[in-house]
Structure formats: structure tokens, C-alpha cells
Short mmCIF file of C-alpha atoms in Angstrom, two decimals:
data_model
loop_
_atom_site.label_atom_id
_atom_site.label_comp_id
_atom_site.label_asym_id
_atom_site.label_seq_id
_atom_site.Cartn_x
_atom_site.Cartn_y
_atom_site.Cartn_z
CA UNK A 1 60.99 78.04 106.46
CA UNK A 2 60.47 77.84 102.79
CA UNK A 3 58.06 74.93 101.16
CA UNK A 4 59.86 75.60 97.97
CA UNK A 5 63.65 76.85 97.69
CA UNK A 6 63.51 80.74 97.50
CA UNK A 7 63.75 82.79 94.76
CA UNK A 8 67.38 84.62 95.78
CA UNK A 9 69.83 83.71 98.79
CA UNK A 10 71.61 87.01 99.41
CA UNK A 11 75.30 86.22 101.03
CA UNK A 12 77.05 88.75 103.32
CA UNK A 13 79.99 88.34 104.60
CA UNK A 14 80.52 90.57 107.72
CA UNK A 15 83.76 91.96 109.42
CA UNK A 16 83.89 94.30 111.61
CA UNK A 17 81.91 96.46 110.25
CA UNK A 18 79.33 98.36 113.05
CA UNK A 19 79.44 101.35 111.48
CA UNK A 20 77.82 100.38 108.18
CA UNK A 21 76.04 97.32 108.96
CA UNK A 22 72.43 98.55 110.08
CA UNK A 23 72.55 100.62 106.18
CA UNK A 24 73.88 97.49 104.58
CA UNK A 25 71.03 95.74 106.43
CA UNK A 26 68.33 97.67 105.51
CA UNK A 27 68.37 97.89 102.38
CA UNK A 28 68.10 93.98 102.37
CA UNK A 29 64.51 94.80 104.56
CA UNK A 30 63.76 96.94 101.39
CA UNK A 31 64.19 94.68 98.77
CA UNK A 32 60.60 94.73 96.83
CA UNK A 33 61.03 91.39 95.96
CA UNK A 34 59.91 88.93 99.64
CA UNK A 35 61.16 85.72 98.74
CA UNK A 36 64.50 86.48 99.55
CA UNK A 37 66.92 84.97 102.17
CA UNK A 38 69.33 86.97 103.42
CA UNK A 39 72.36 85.03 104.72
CA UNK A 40 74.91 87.00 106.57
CA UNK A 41 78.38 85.42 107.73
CA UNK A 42 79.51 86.94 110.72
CA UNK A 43 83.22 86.53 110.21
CA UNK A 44 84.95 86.80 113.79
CA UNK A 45 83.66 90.02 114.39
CA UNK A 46 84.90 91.74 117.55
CA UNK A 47 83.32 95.28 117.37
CA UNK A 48 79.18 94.93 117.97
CA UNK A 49 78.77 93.41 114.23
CA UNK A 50 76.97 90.64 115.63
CA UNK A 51 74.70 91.58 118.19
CA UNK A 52 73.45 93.93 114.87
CA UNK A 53 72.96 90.91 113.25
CA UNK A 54 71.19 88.86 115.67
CA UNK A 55 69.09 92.08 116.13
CA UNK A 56 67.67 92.06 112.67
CA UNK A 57 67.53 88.47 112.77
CA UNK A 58 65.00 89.02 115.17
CA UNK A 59 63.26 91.13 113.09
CA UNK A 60 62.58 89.46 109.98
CA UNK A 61 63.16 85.34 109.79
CA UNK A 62 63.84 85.74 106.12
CA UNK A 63 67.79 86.44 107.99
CA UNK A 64 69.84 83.72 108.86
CA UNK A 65 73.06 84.46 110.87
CA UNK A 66 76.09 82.75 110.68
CA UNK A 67 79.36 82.53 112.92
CA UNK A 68 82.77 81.29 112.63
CA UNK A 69 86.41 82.10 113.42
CA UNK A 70 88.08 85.08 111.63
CA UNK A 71 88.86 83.06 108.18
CA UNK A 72 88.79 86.02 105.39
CA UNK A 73 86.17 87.04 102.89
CA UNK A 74 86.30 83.80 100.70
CA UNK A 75 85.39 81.46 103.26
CA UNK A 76 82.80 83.70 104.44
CA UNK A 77 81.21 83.79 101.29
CA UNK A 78 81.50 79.83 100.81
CA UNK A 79 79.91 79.68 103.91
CA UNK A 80 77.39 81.55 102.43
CA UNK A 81 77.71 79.40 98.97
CA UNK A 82 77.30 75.50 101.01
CA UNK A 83 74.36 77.36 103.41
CA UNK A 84 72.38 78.77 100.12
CA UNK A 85 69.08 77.01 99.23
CA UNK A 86 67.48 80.00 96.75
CA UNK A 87 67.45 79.43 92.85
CA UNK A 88 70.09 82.20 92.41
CA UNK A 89 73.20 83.59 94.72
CA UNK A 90 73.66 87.73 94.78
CA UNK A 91 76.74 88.81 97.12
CA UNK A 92 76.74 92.16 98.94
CA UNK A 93 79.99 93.71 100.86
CA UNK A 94 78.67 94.41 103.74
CA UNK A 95 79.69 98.30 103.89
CA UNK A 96 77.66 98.66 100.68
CA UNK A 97 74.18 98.84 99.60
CA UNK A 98 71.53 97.20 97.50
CA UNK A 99 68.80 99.33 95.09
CA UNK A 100 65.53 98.63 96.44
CA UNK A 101 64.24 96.46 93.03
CA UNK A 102 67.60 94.93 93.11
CA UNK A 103 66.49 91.37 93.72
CA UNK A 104 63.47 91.75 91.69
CA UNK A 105 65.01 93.15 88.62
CA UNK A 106 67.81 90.08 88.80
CA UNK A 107 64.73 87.71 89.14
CA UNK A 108 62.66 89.18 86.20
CA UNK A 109 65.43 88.57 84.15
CA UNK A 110 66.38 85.15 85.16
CA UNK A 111 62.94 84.32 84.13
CA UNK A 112 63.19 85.83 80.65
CA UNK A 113 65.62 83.26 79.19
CA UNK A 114 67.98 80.23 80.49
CA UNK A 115 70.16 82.02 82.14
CA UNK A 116 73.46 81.63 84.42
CA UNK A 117 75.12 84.40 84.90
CA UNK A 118 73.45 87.80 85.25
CA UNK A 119 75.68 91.09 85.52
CA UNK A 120 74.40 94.31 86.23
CA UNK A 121 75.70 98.20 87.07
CA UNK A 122 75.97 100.18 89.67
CA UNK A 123 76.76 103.59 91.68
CA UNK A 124 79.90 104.17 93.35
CA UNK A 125 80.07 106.60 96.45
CA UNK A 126 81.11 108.88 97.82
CA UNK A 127 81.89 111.27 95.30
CA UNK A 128 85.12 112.14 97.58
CA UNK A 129 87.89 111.29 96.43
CA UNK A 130 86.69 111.43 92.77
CA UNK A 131 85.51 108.16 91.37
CA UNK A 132 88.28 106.33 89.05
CA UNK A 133 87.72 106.21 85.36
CA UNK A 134 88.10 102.56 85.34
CA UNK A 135 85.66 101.96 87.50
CA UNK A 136 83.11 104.38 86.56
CA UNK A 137 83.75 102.14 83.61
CA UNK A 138 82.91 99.33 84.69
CA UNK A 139 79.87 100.17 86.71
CA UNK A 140 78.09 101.22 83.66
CA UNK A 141 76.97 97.68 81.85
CA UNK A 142 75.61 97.42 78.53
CA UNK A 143 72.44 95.55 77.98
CA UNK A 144 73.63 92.53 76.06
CA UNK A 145 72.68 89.11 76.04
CA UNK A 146 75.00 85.59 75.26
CA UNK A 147 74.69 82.30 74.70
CA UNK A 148 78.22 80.94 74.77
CA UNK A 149 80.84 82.01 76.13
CA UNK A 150 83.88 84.21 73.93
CA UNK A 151 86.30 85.98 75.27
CA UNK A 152 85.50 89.76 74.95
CA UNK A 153 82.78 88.84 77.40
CA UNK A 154 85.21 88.29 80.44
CA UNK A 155 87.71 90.78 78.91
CA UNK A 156 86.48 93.35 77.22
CA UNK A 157 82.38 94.20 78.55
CA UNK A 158 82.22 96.48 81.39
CA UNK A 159 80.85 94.46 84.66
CA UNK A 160 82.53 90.84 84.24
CA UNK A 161 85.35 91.91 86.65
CA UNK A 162 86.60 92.40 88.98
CA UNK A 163 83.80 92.35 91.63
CA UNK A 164 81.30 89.22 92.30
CA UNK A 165 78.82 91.47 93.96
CA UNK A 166 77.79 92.93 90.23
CA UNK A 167 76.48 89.90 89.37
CA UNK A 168 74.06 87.13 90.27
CA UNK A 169 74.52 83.54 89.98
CA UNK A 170 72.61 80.51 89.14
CA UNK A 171 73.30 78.06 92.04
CA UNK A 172 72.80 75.40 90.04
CA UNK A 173 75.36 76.29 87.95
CA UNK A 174 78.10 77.11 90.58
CA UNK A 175 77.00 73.96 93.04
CA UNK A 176 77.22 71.92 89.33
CA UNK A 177 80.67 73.44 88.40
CA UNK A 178 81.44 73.48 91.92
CA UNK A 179 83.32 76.61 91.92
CA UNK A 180 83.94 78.58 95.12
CA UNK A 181 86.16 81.01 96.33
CA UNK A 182 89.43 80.86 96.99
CA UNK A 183 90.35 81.10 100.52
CA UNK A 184 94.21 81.30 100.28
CA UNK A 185 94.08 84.62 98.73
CA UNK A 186 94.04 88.39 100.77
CA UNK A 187 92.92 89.85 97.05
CA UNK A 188 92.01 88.70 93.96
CA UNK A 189 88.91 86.36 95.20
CA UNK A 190 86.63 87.88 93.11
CA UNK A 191 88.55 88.39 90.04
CA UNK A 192 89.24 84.33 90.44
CA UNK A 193 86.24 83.46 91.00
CA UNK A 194 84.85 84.84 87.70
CA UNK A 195 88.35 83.52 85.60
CA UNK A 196 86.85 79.71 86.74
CA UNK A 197 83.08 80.79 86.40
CA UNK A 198 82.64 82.91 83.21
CA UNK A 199 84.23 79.67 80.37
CA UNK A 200 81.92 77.19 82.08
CA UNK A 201 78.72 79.55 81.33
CA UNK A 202 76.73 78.99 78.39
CA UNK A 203 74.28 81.92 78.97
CA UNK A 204 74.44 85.42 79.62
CA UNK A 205 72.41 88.70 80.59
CA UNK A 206 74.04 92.01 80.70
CA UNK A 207 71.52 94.60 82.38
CA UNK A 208 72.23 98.19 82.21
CA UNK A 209 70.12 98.68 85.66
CA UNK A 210 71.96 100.35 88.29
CA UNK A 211 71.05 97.93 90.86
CA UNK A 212 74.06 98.19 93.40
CA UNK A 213 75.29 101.14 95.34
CA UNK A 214 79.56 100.75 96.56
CA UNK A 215 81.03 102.48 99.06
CA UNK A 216 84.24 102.19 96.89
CA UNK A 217 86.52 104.09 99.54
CA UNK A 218 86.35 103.81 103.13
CA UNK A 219 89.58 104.41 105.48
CA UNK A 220 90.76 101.45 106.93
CA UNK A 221 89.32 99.09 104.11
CA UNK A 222 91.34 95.89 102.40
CA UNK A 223 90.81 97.86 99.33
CA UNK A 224 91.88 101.38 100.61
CA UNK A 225 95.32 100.13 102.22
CA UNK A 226 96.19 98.45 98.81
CA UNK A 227 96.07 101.66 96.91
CA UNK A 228 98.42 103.09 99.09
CA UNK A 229 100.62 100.06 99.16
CA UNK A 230 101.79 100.36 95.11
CA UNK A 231 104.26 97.48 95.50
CA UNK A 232 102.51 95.63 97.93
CA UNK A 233 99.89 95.89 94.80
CA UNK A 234 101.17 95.15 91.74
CA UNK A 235 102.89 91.54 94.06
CA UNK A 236 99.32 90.79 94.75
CA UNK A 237 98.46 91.04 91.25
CA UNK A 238 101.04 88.71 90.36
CA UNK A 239 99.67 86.20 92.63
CA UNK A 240 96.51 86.19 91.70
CA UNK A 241 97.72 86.16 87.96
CA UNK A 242 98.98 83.16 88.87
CA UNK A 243 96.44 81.27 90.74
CA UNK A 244 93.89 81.77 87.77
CA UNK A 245 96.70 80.93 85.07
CA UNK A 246 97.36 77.48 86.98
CA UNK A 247 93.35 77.24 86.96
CA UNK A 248 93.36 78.34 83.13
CA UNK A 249 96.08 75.89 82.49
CA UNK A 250 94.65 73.03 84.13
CA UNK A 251 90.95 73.61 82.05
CA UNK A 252 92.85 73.55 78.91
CA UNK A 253 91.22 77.70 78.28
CA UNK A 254 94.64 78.97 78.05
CA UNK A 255 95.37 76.90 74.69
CA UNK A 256 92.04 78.02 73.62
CA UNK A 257 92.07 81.79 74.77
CA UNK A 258 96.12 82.14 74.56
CA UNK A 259 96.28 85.66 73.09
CA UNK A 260 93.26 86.92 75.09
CA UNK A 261 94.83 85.55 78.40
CA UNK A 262 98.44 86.87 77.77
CA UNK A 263 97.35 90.47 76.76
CA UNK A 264 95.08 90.61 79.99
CA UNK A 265 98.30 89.29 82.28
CA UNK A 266 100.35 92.14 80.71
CA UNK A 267 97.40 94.84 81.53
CA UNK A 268 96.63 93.78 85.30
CA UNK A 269 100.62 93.32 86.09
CA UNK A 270 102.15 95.76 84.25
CA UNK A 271 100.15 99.17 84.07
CA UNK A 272 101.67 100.11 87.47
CA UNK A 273 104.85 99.98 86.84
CA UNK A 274 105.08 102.39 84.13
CA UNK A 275 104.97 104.97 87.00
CA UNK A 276 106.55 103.09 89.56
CA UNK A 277 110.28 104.24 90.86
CA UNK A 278 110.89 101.64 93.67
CA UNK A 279 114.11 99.81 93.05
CA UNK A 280 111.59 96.51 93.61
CA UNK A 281 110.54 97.41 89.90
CA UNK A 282 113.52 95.51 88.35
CA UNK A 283 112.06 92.26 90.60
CA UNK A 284 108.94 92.18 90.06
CA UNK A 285 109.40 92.37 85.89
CA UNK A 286 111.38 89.24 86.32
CA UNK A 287 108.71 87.56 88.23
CA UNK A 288 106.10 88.78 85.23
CA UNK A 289 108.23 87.16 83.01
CA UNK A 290 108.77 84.22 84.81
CA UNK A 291 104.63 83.52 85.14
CA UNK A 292 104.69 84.03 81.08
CA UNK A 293 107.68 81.53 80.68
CA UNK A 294 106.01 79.03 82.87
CA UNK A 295 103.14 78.68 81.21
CA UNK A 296 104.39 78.92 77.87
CA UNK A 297 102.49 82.47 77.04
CA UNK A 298 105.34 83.37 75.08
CA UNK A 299 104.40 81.91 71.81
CA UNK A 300 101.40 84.36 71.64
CA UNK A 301 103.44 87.37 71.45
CA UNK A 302 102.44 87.20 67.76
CA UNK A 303 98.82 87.54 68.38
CA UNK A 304 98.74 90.52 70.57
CA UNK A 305 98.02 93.90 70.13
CA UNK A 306 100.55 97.02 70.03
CA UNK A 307 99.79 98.19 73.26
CA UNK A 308 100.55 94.76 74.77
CA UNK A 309 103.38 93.95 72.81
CA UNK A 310 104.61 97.87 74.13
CA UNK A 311 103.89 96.65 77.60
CA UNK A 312 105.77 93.03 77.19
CA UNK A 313 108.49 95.12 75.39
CA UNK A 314 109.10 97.02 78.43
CA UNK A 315 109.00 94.26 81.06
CA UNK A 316 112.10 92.92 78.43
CA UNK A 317 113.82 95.71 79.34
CA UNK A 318 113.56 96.37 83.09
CA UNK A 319 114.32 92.79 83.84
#
């Protein structure tokens, strides 16, 4: 279609998801910026998800609709990833919504400066329940802009994490560093994702622009259950604390960003339990403590701040 590779591949995966679709989908039609292809991964759908699709495939070319079996978000999207030709990869959930300058604000920007990763804010609806602090947080980006990579960028600056759809990549640099999703995680892709993508980066632009509009409760949702699932939770988080230490640990980044990594395991694994009363508590300290013995986190007690030592303190105790 293109004589040239276009300017943005947008990748969608789809589940499911008839009821939000056709919104999702037009706000893609109303992107100001044209050369934009919109790739949508039609996951195993069995609701009418894909006759939608094929629908507005008809209506614009600029679509392209793909199927395959029921394999999960992350192979959707690296579906999405190996099927991309544009000079930069945005991802949209596919209950959510774009602003209509999104792509052209992300493509401005690329253009400014060498560039690889690109993170922007956004809106979360609806208002019902009341938006979380935390991630009214990190919706709201400051305008920054990096050329190397240090820590407080992936740990501390509102937008790196946890969700890939705040941010757009160069496809260069993710085909080049040949990073992709991983597909043996229910949660946590996104999170992972950026824990392998973020060290390899050399440049970055932080936009304040709220570009992208998530539906950041819907009944029913992956997201939705897990609140309700505490335990269910804060074992997820665990798992995924340990697929990017093993990927931190292979790189060589934990040596480098010890202190960093261990006060960010003790935040993501541990700030539920405080509350929690389930007799699992006692267990799932043990396995925190285990992950932090493995890979020898330990000796960077030291170099932690009071609120993590408090929270290592504690696991101590429980276990």
C-alpha cells in the first residue's frame, strides 16, 4: 500500500470486546495525522469482534486485520510487533481511546530530536469508581527530555510504567533490541516489556500532552478481576518480579542499578500486604524473600531508603 514505510503502525489487540470496539475504532478514523496503519489483532474473538473489524477494514485500507487462536494479549501485540512496517509502534487496548492529534503529536516529536522512546499522558474514565491516586499519577507526565538512560527515569517519572500504551516506540529500536512481549505471563506484560526496553534506550521525550483516553475500569476486565483478587495479586506480582529480575540479571543492570532494583521489588510486592489478613500472608513474605536471596539483592540493603528498609523489615518479620 505504502511506497515508503508509514509514519506510525498502530497495534490493537482485540478480545472480545463488541461493546467498545466501534469507539476504540473510531477514534483511529480520527487521527489527524493519515499516514497511519492501523493493525488490529483479532485474538480468538467469539462475540461479533471481528465482523466489526472486517467492517472498518472495509472502510478505510489504512486497517489491516489480523486472526489467530485465543493466545493472550502479548502474542497479540507481537503479532502486531513482526506485522509492523511504520517508523514508530503506538499500542491501544482496544476498550480505550486515542486523542484525535494523538499520532500527530507523537510524530512531531519524533522529528524534533533522535529519539526512541516517547511517553506521553493521559485521561482515565469513568470518573466512577473514583480514579486511584497512583494512577492519576502517573497519567500526568512531565515534559522532560533524556539522552541516556538513569534510573529515576524507569522508577521515579510518572508514565514509564506500568502501561505500554502511554508510550510510542521506535521500531527500529525494538526490532534492533529485539524485545517483545512476553507471552507466558496473564499480567505484568507491560511492566516487562518496559524493565527490558527502557536500559537499552539512549534517548528520551517526556510529553505532558494528554494524548490517550483509558477506560481504567470495566466489569469483567483482566484488570478489574485482579483488584478484587488481593492474593491472587500480590502472587502475580511476584511473578512478574521475577521474570524481569532473571531478565535484569542476565543484562548485567541489576549489578549496575542494585539499590534502585531492590527498593522497587519491595514497593510492587510488598505494599499490599501491609493491609492484607489472609493467613497466605506468612507465604507469600517467604517467597519475597526468597526472589531477594536468589538474586543476591540482599547486599543492597545498605543503599536503600527508610521506607524500603521499613518494608524489607517487615517481610523479616512475617516470614
Amino acid at each position: 500500500m505504502y511506497s515508503r514505510p508509514p509514519h506510525i503502525s498502530l497495534i490493537v489487540p482485540v478480545y472480545n470486546v463488541e461493546k467498545f470496539l466501534p469507539f476504540c475504532l473510531e477514534s483511529m478514523l480520527n487521527q489527524t495525522l493519515l499516514d497511519v496503519e492501523m493493525i488490529c489483532i483479532d485474538d480468538g474473538s467469539t462475540d461479533a469482534s471481528p465482523l466489526i473489524l472486517e467492517a472498518y477494514a472495509k472502510k478505510d485500507p489504512r486497517f489491516r486485520i489480523i486472526h489467530q487462536s485465543n493466545q493472550g494479549v502479548s502474542a497479540a501485540r507481537n503479532t502486531g510487533i513482526q506485522a509492523a512496517t511504520g517508523e514508530w509502534i503506538m499500542f491501544l487496548d482496544s476498550d480505550d481511546l486515542l486523542k484525535p492529534n494523538a499520532c500527530e503529536r507523537v510524530w512531531i516529536e519524533a522529528n524534533e530530536k533522535p529519539t526512541d522512546i516517547i511517553i506521553y499522558g493521559g485521561y482515565a474514565f469513568p470518573n466512577h469508581p473514583p480514579v486511584e491516586p497512583w494512577l492519576q499519577w502517573t497519567l500526568s507526565v512531565p515534559t522532560m527530555r533524556c539522552d541516556a538512560f538513569e534510573p529515576k527515569i524507569l522508577f521515579h517519572t510518572a508514565g514509564a510504567k506500568p502501561f505500554v500504551w502511554q508510550q510510542a516506540y521506535s521500531r527500529n529500536f525494538i526490532t534492533g533490541k529485539k524485545i517483545m512481549f512476553r507471552e507466558d505471563l496473564r499480567l505484568g506484560e507491560d511492566i516487562t516489556f518496559q524493565f527490558e526496553a527502557f536500559p537499552q534506550a539512549l534517548h528520551f521525550s517526556f510529553i505532558s500532552d494528554t494524548l490517550y483516553l483509558y477506560r481504567w475500569y470495566r466489569e469483567g476486565s483482566i484488570m478489574a478481576e485482579a483488584r478484587k483478587n488481593l492474593d491472587k495479586k500480590i502472587a502475580d506480582h511476584i511473578i512478574i518480579t521475577e521474570h524481569i529480575a532473571d531478565i535484569w540479571n542476565q543484562k548485567g543492570w541489576i549489578q549496575q542499578y542494585g539499590p534502585h532494583f531492590l527498593s522497587w521489588l519491595l514497593e510492587f510486592t510488598v505494599h499490599e500486604l501491609f493491609a492484607y489478613s489472609n493467613q497466605q500472608k506468612k507465604e507469600l513474605a517467604k517467597k519475597i524473600i526468597s526472589l531477594i536471596e536468589d538474586y543476591k539483592l540482599q547486599q543492597y540493603k545498605g543503599h536503600i531508603d527508610s521506607e524500603a528498609r521499613h518494608r524489607l523489615h517487615y517481610l523479616h518479620r512475617l516470614s
